[in-house]
Amino acid sequence: MTKRAYKYRFYPTPEQKILLAQSFGCARFVYNNTLRFRTDAYYKEGQSVPHSEAEKRLVSLKKEFPFLADVSSVILQQTLRDQQEAFKNFWAGRAKYPKFKKRHSRQSIRLTKAAFSMKSDQLFIAKSKEPLSIRWSRELSSEPSSISISKDRAGRYFVSMLCEFEAKRGRPSPMPVCNKTVGIDLGLHDLFITSDGEKSGNPRHTKRYERKLAYLQCQMSKKQKGSSNRAKAKLKVARLHAKIADCRMDATHKASRKLINENQVVCVESLNVKGMIKNPKLAKHIADANWGEFVRQLQYKAEWAERQVVEIDRFFPSSKRCSGCGFVHESLPLSIREWECPECKTHHDRDINAAINIKTAGLAGLACGATGTGMAA
Ligand SMILES: [Zn+2]
């Protein structure tokens, strides 16, 4: 089974806004109340509460708090299932202890098939007679098995639809095989540099909005805490943050799409982005360049197109090696952007040379049977 999520923005009617606010609130209430109960049980009795008991508790919670009946019970059951998943991940050591949901963070609820329906390309949710006014930015491949509705801190509403399909049915069709291979070096000046010598440029989204952001944050800090003016100023800051994130995501999607469209194999250095981000001087730029997300997009786009992304070990000396003759420098400080090979006298652009080495190593790995992600099935 392959799963794919489709996310769309939608614009709720005033009634739907009220219903969603209630739904977010009730889901949060049940989630937090249950999390509190589980945490107490653990500390007082050293016991973990099974899912079945959490579900039984929901019945009594509903009796105790009648307002929970205003929203679809599916949403409340689903929030408990999500909590169970969070605990499973915690017990397996994959995640931290589940956190309490906050009123002012991003809100979300999940609906299974019992709580929504699709009728002639319109999406209806339980307890609302009108369909959601969705901006269909792309085609939905099949009927969703579950959906989640969220509201971000900038006050925008989104619906994410999870579609499952068997093997290749309904999947985006693979692209015809082409014979081009490219190596890419991820950078800060440019998001990436290709072995063909192409430099992508890096639109530094944070930098472009830096002054505006500083201005809005300053305006916000002048307003009295808890006042409605402060809430308004806060929303402006959140909206700008959302805009910066959108621009960044858009640029990453376009770049990864272009690389996968034009190449059969893309070789890339595997990154320990988290490790690198500890360097505070580079952290802001690296976050802005969105490297981790970029590689993730390359991988799944390659998989759909039945093309390939090959990751090279990050300790491979891609910058220090001459791509012409194989000479390896002892060290090559970051400040040196161009150099001449002492052996074969080739003049190198630092990043292009690195990208060529990454391509060579990637192809060698493929020849030796190393598996990349997105191998054609
Ligand atoms: Zn050389």
Coordinates of C-alpha atoms and ligand atoms in Angstrom, one line a residue:
M1 CA 0.0 0.0 0.0
T2 CA 1.3 3.4 -1.0
K3 CA 0.1 6.4 0.9
R4 CA 0.1 9.9 -0.3
A5 CA -1.2 13.1 1.3
Y6 CA -2.7 16.0 -0.5
K7 CA -2.9 19.3 1.2
Y8 CA -5.2 22.1 0.2
R9 CA -6.2 25.4 1.7
F10 CA -9.8 26.1 2.4
Y11 CA -12.0 28.9 3.5
P12 CA -14.6 28.0 6.1
T13 CA -18.0 29.7 6.4
P14 CA -18.6 31.6 9.7
E15 CA -20.6 28.6 10.9
Q16 CA -17.9 26.2 10.0
K17 CA -15.3 28.4 11.7
I18 CA -17.4 28.1 15.0
L19 CA -17.7 24.3 14.5
L20 CA -14.0 23.9 13.9
A21 CA -13.1 26.1 16.8
Q22 CA -15.3 23.8 19.0
S23 CA -13.8 20.7 17.4
F24 CA -10.2 21.9 18.0
G25 CA -11.0 22.8 21.5
C26 CA -12.8 19.6 22.4
A27 CA -10.1 17.4 20.8
R28 CA -7.4 19.4 22.7
F29 CA -9.4 19.0 26.0
V30 CA -9.8 15.3 25.6
Y31 CA -6.2 14.9 24.6
N32 CA -4.8 16.9 27.5
N33 CA -7.2 15.5 30.0
T34 CA -6.2 11.9 29.1
L35 CA -2.5 12.8 28.9
R36 CA -2.7 14.2 32.4
F37 CA -4.5 11.0 33.6
R38 CA -1.9 8.8 32.0
T39 CA 1.0 10.8 33.4
D40 CA -0.5 10.8 36.9
A41 CA -1.1 7.0 36.7
Y42 CA 2.5 6.5 35.7
Y43 CA 3.9 8.6 38.6
K44 CA 1.5 7.4 41.3
E45 CA 1.3 3.7 40.4
G46 CA 4.0 3.3 37.8
Q47 CA 1.5 2.0 35.4
S48 CA 0.9 2.7 31.7
V49 CA -2.7 3.1 30.8
P50 CA -3.8 0.9 27.9
H51 CA -5.7 2.4 25.0
S52 CA -8.9 0.5 25.9
E53 CA -9.0 2.2 29.3
A54 CA -8.5 5.6 27.7
E55 CA -11.4 4.9 25.4
K56 CA -13.6 3.9 28.4
R57 CA -12.6 7.1 30.1
L58 CA -13.8 9.1 27.1
V59 CA -17.4 7.8 27.7
S60 CA -17.4 9.1 31.3
L61 CA -15.7 12.3 30.2
K62 CA -18.6 12.9 27.8
K63 CA -21.1 12.5 30.6
E64 CA -19.2 14.8 32.9
F65 CA -18.6 17.5 30.2
P66 CA -21.8 17.7 28.0
F67 CA -20.2 20.3 25.7
L68 CA -18.1 17.4 24.2
A69 CA -21.4 16.2 22.5
D70 CA -21.3 19.3 20.3
V71 CA -18.6 17.9 18.1
S72 CA -18.3 14.6 16.2
S73 CA -17.3 11.8 18.5
V74 CA -15.0 10.5 15.7
I75 CA -12.7 13.4 16.3
L76 CA -12.4 12.6 20.0
Q77 CA -11.7 8.9 19.4
Q78 CA -9.2 9.8 16.8
T79 CA -7.3 12.2 19.1
L80 CA -7.0 9.3 21.6
R81 CA -5.7 7.0 18.8
D82 CA -3.1 9.7 17.9
Q83 CA -2.1 9.9 21.5
Q84 CA -1.7 6.1 21.6
E85 CA 0.6 6.3 18.6
A86 CA 2.6 9.0 20.3
F87 CA 3.0 6.8 23.4
K88 CA 4.0 3.8 21.2
N89 CA 6.7 5.9 19.6
F90 CA 7.8 7.1 23.1
W91 CA 8.0 3.6 24.5
A92 CA 9.9 2.4 21.4
G93 CA 12.5 5.2 22.0
R94 CA 11.6 7.0 18.7
A95 CA 10.1 10.1 20.2
K96 CA 10.0 12.2 23.4
Y97 CA 7.2 12.0 25.9
P98 CA 3.9 13.3 24.4
K99 CA 3.3 17.0 24.9
F100 CA 0.2 18.8 26.1
K101 CA -1.5 20.7 23.3
K102 CA -1.5 24.4 23.5
R103 CA -4.3 26.8 22.7
H104 CA -2.2 29.2 20.7
S105 CA -0.2 26.7 18.7
R106 CA -1.2 25.1 15.4
Q107 CA -4.5 23.3 15.9
S108 CA -5.5 20.1 14.2
I109 CA -8.1 17.3 14.2
R110 CA -8.2 14.0 12.3
L111 CA -11.4 12.6 10.7
T112 CA -11.9 9.0 9.6
K113 CA -14.4 8.0 7.0
A114 CA -17.3 8.0 9.4
A115 CA -16.9 11.7 9.9
F116 CA -16.6 13.0 6.3
S117 CA -17.9 12.2 2.9
M118 CA -17.1 13.1 -0.7
K119 CA -20.0 13.9 -3.0
S120 CA -19.3 14.9 -6.6
D121 CA -15.9 16.3 -5.8
Q122 CA -17.1 18.2 -2.7
L123 CA -16.0 17.4 0.8
F124 CA -18.5 17.4 3.6
I125 CA -17.6 17.1 7.3
A126 CA -19.8 15.8 10.1
K127 CA -22.2 18.3 11.7
S128 CA -21.9 20.8 8.8
K129 CA -24.4 20.9 5.9
E130 CA -22.3 22.9 3.5
P131 CA -19.2 21.5 1.8
L132 CA -15.8 23.0 2.6
S133 CA -14.7 25.7 0.2
I134 CA -11.5 24.1 -0.9
R135 CA -9.0 25.6 -3.3
W136 CA -8.2 22.5 -5.4
S137 CA -4.6 23.4 -6.3
R138 CA -4.0 19.9 -7.7
E139 CA -5.9 16.8 -8.6
L140 CA -6.8 14.2 -6.0
S141 CA -5.7 10.7 -7.1
S142 CA -8.3 8.7 -5.3
E143 CA -10.8 8.9 -2.5
P144 CA -9.1 9.8 0.8
S145 CA -9.2 7.2 3.7
S146 CA -8.8 9.9 6.3
I147 CA -8.4 13.6 6.4
S148 CA -7.0 16.1 8.9
I149 CA -8.0 19.7 9.3
S150 CA -5.6 22.2 10.7
K151 CA -5.4 25.9 11.4
D152 CA -2.0 27.4 11.5
R153 CA -0.8 30.3 13.7
A154 CA -1.4 32.7 10.9
G155 CA -5.1 31.8 11.0
R156 CA -5.1 29.8 7.7
Y157 CA -7.1 26.6 7.3
F158 CA -5.8 23.5 5.6
V159 CA -7.2 20.1 4.8
S160 CA -4.8 17.2 4.3
M161 CA -6.3 14.2 2.6
L162 CA -4.6 10.8 3.0
C163 CA -5.0 8.6 -0.1
E164 CA -4.0 5.0 -0.1
F165 CA -3.5 2.9 -3.2
E166 CA -2.3 -0.5 -4.1
A167 CA 1.0 -0.8 -5.8
K168 CA 1.0 1.3 -8.8
R169 CA -2.7 2.0 -9.3
G170 CA -3.5 5.6 -9.0
R171 CA 0.1 6.5 -8.6
P172 CA 1.6 9.3 -10.7
S173 CA 3.0 7.6 -13.8
P174 CA 6.7 7.1 -14.0
M175 CA 8.7 9.3 -16.3
P176 CA 10.4 7.9 -19.4
V177 CA 13.9 6.7 -18.8
C178 CA 16.6 9.3 -19.7
N179 CA 20.3 8.9 -19.7
K180 CA 21.4 12.0 -17.8
T181 CA 23.1 11.8 -14.4
V182 CA 24.0 14.7 -12.3
G183 CA 25.9 15.2 -9.1
I184 CA 24.9 18.1 -6.8
D185 CA 26.8 19.8 -4.0
L186 CA 24.6 21.5 -1.4
G187 CA 25.7 25.0 -0.5
L188 CA 24.9 28.2 1.2
H189 CA 25.7 30.7 -1.5
D190 CA 23.7 28.5 -3.8
L191 CA 21.1 26.0 -2.7
F192 CA 22.9 23.5 -4.9
I193 CA 25.6 23.4 -7.6
T194 CA 25.5 20.8 -10.3
S195 CA 28.3 18.8 -11.9
D196 CA 27.3 20.5 -15.1
G197 CA 28.4 23.8 -13.6
E198 CA 24.9 25.1 -13.0
K199 CA 24.4 27.3 -9.9
S200 CA 20.9 27.4 -8.5
G201 CA 21.2 30.7 -6.6
N202 CA 19.7 31.0 -3.2
P203 CA 16.9 33.4 -2.6
R204 CA 17.6 33.9 1.2
H205 CA 14.0 34.3 2.1
T206 CA 14.6 35.1 5.7
K207 CA 17.0 37.9 4.8
R208 CA 14.6 39.4 2.3
Y209 CA 12.0 39.9 5.1
E210 CA 14.4 40.4 7.9
R211 CA 13.8 44.2 8.4
K212 CA 10.0 43.8 8.1
L213 CA 10.1 41.0 10.6
A214 CA 12.2 43.0 13.0
Y215 CA 9.8 45.9 12.6
L216 CA 6.7 43.8 13.3
Q217 CA 8.3 42.1 16.3
C218 CA 9.2 45.4 17.7
Q219 CA 5.7 46.7 17.2
M220 CA 4.4 43.6 19.0
S221 CA 6.7 44.0 22.0
K222 CA 5.4 47.6 22.5
K223 CA 1.8 46.4 23.0
Q224 CA 0.5 45.5 26.4
K225 CA 0.5 41.8 27.2
G226 CA -2.9 40.2 26.9
S227 CA -4.4 43.2 25.0
S228 CA -6.3 42.7 21.7
N229 CA -3.8 45.0 20.0
R230 CA -1.0 42.6 21.0
A231 CA -3.0 39.7 19.6
K232 CA -3.4 41.6 16.3
A233 CA 0.4 42.4 16.2
K234 CA 1.2 38.8 17.0
L235 CA -1.0 37.6 14.1
K236 CA 0.9 39.9 11.8
V237 CA 4.2 38.3 12.9
A238 CA 2.8 34.8 12.4
R239 CA 1.5 35.7 9.0
L240 CA 5.0 37.0 7.9
H241 CA 6.6 33.8 9.3
A242 CA 4.1 31.7 7.3
K243 CA 4.9 33.7 4.2
I244 CA 8.6 33.2 4.5
A245 CA 8.1 29.5 5.1
D246 CA 5.8 29.3 2.0
C247 CA 8.4 31.1 -0.2
R248 CA 11.1 28.7 1.0
M249 CA 9.0 25.6 0.4
D250 CA 8.0 26.8 -3.1
A251 CA 11.6 27.4 -4.1
T252 CA 12.6 24.0 -2.8
H253 CA 9.8 22.2 -4.7
K254 CA 10.6 23.9 -7.9
A255 CA 14.3 23.1 -7.7
S256 CA 13.8 19.4 -6.7
R257 CA 11.1 19.0 -9.5
K258 CA 13.5 20.4 -12.1
L259 CA 16.4 18.1 -11.1
I260 CA 14.2 15.0 -11.1
N261 CA 12.6 16.0 -14.4
E262 CA 15.9 16.4 -16.1
N263 CA 17.9 13.5 -14.7
Q264 CA 17.6 9.8 -14.3
V265 CA 20.1 9.7 -11.4
V266 CA 20.8 12.5 -8.9
C267 CA 23.8 12.0 -6.7
V268 CA 23.9 14.0 -3.5
E269 CA 25.9 14.0 -0.3
S270 CA 24.1 12.6 2.6
L271 CA 23.8 15.3 5.3
N272 CA 23.9 15.4 9.0
V273 CA 22.0 18.6 9.0
K274 CA 21.2 18.5 12.7
G275 CA 24.9 18.2 13.5
M276 CA 25.9 21.0 11.2
I277 CA 23.1 23.2 12.5
K278 CA 24.8 23.3 15.9
N279 CA 27.3 25.8 14.5
P280 CA 25.3 29.0 15.4
K281 CA 26.9 31.1 12.7
L282 CA 25.8 28.7 9.9
A283 CA 22.5 27.6 11.5
K284 CA 20.4 30.4 10.3
H285 CA 21.6 30.1 6.7
I286 CA 21.3 26.3 6.7
A287 CA 17.7 26.5 8.0
D288 CA 17.0 29.0 5.3
A289 CA 18.5 26.8 2.6
N290 CA 16.2 24.0 3.7
W291 CA 18.7 21.2 2.9
G292 CA 17.0 18.4 4.7
E293 CA 13.7 19.1 3.2
F294 CA 15.3 19.5 -0.3
V295 CA 16.8 16.0 -0.1
R296 CA 13.6 14.5 1.2
Q297 CA 11.7 16.0 -1.8
L298 CA 14.3 14.7 -4.2
Q299 CA 13.8 11.2 -2.8
Y300 CA 10.1 11.0 -2.9
K301 CA 9.9 12.7 -6.3
A302 CA 12.4 10.2 -7.6
E303 CA 10.5 7.3 -6.3
W304 CA 7.3 8.4 -8.0
A305 CA 9.1 9.1 -11.3
E306 CA 11.0 5.8 -10.9
R307 CA 14.2 7.7 -11.0
Q308 CA 17.0 7.5 -8.6
V309 CA 18.7 9.5 -5.8
V310 CA 22.0 8.2 -4.6
E311 CA 23.4 9.4 -1.3
I312 CA 27.2 9.6 -0.9
D313 CA 28.7 9.2 2.6
R314 CA 29.2 12.7 4.0
F315 CA 32.8 11.9 4.9
F316 CA 33.8 11.3 1.3
P317 CA 36.3 14.1 0.5
S318 CA 34.3 15.7 -2.3
S319 CA 35.7 19.2 -2.1
K320 CA 39.4 18.3 -1.6
R321 CA 39.7 15.9 -4.5
C322 CA 40.7 16.9 -8.0
S323 CA 37.9 15.6 -10.2
G324 CA 40.5 15.4 -13.1
C325 CA 43.3 13.3 -11.7
G326 CA 42.3 12.2 -8.3
F327 CA 44.8 14.3 -6.3
V328 CA 43.6 14.9 -2.7
H329 CA 44.4 18.1 -0.8
E330 CA 45.4 17.8 2.9
S331 CA 43.1 20.6 3.7
L332 CA 41.1 23.2 1.7
P333 CA 39.7 26.0 3.8
L334 CA 36.2 27.1 3.1
S335 CA 37.4 30.6 2.0
I336 CA 39.1 29.1 -1.1
R337 CA 36.5 29.2 -3.8
E338 CA 38.8 28.4 -6.8
W339 CA 42.0 26.4 -7.0
E340 CA 44.5 24.9 -9.4
C341 CA 45.4 21.2 -9.1
P342 CA 49.2 20.9 -8.4
E343 CA 49.3 17.6 -10.3
C344 CA 47.3 18.1 -13.5
K345 CA 47.1 21.9 -13.4
T346 CA 43.3 21.9 -13.9
H347 CA 41.6 25.1 -12.7
H348 CA 38.7 24.2 -10.4
D349 CA 35.6 26.1 -9.1
R350 CA 35.4 24.6 -5.6
D351 CA 31.7 23.7 -5.7
I352 CA 31.5 22.5 -9.3
N353 CA 34.5 20.2 -8.7
A354 CA 32.8 18.9 -5.5
A355 CA 29.6 18.2 -7.5
I356 CA 31.6 16.3 -10.2
N357 CA 33.2 14.2 -7.5
I358 CA 29.8 13.4 -6.0
K359 CA 28.5 12.3 -9.4
T360 CA 31.6 10.1 -9.9
A361 CA 31.2 8.5 -6.4
G362 CA 27.5 8.0 -6.9
L363 CA 27.9 6.2 -10.2
A364 CA 30.7 4.1 -8.8
G365 CA 28.4 3.2 -5.9
L366 CA 25.7 2.2 -8.3
A367 CA 28.1 0.1 -10.3
C368 CA 29.1 -1.7 -7.2
G369 CA 25.5 -2.5 -6.3
A370 CA 25.0 0.1 -3.6
T371 CA 21.3 0.9 -3.5
G372 CA 20.0 4.4 -3.7
T373 CA 16.5 5.5 -2.8
G374 CA 13.9 5.5 -5.4
M375 CA 15.1 2.5 -7.3
A376 CA 12.8 1.5 -10.1
A377 CA 10.6 -1.4 -8.8
Ligands
ZN1 ZN 44.3 17.2 -10.8

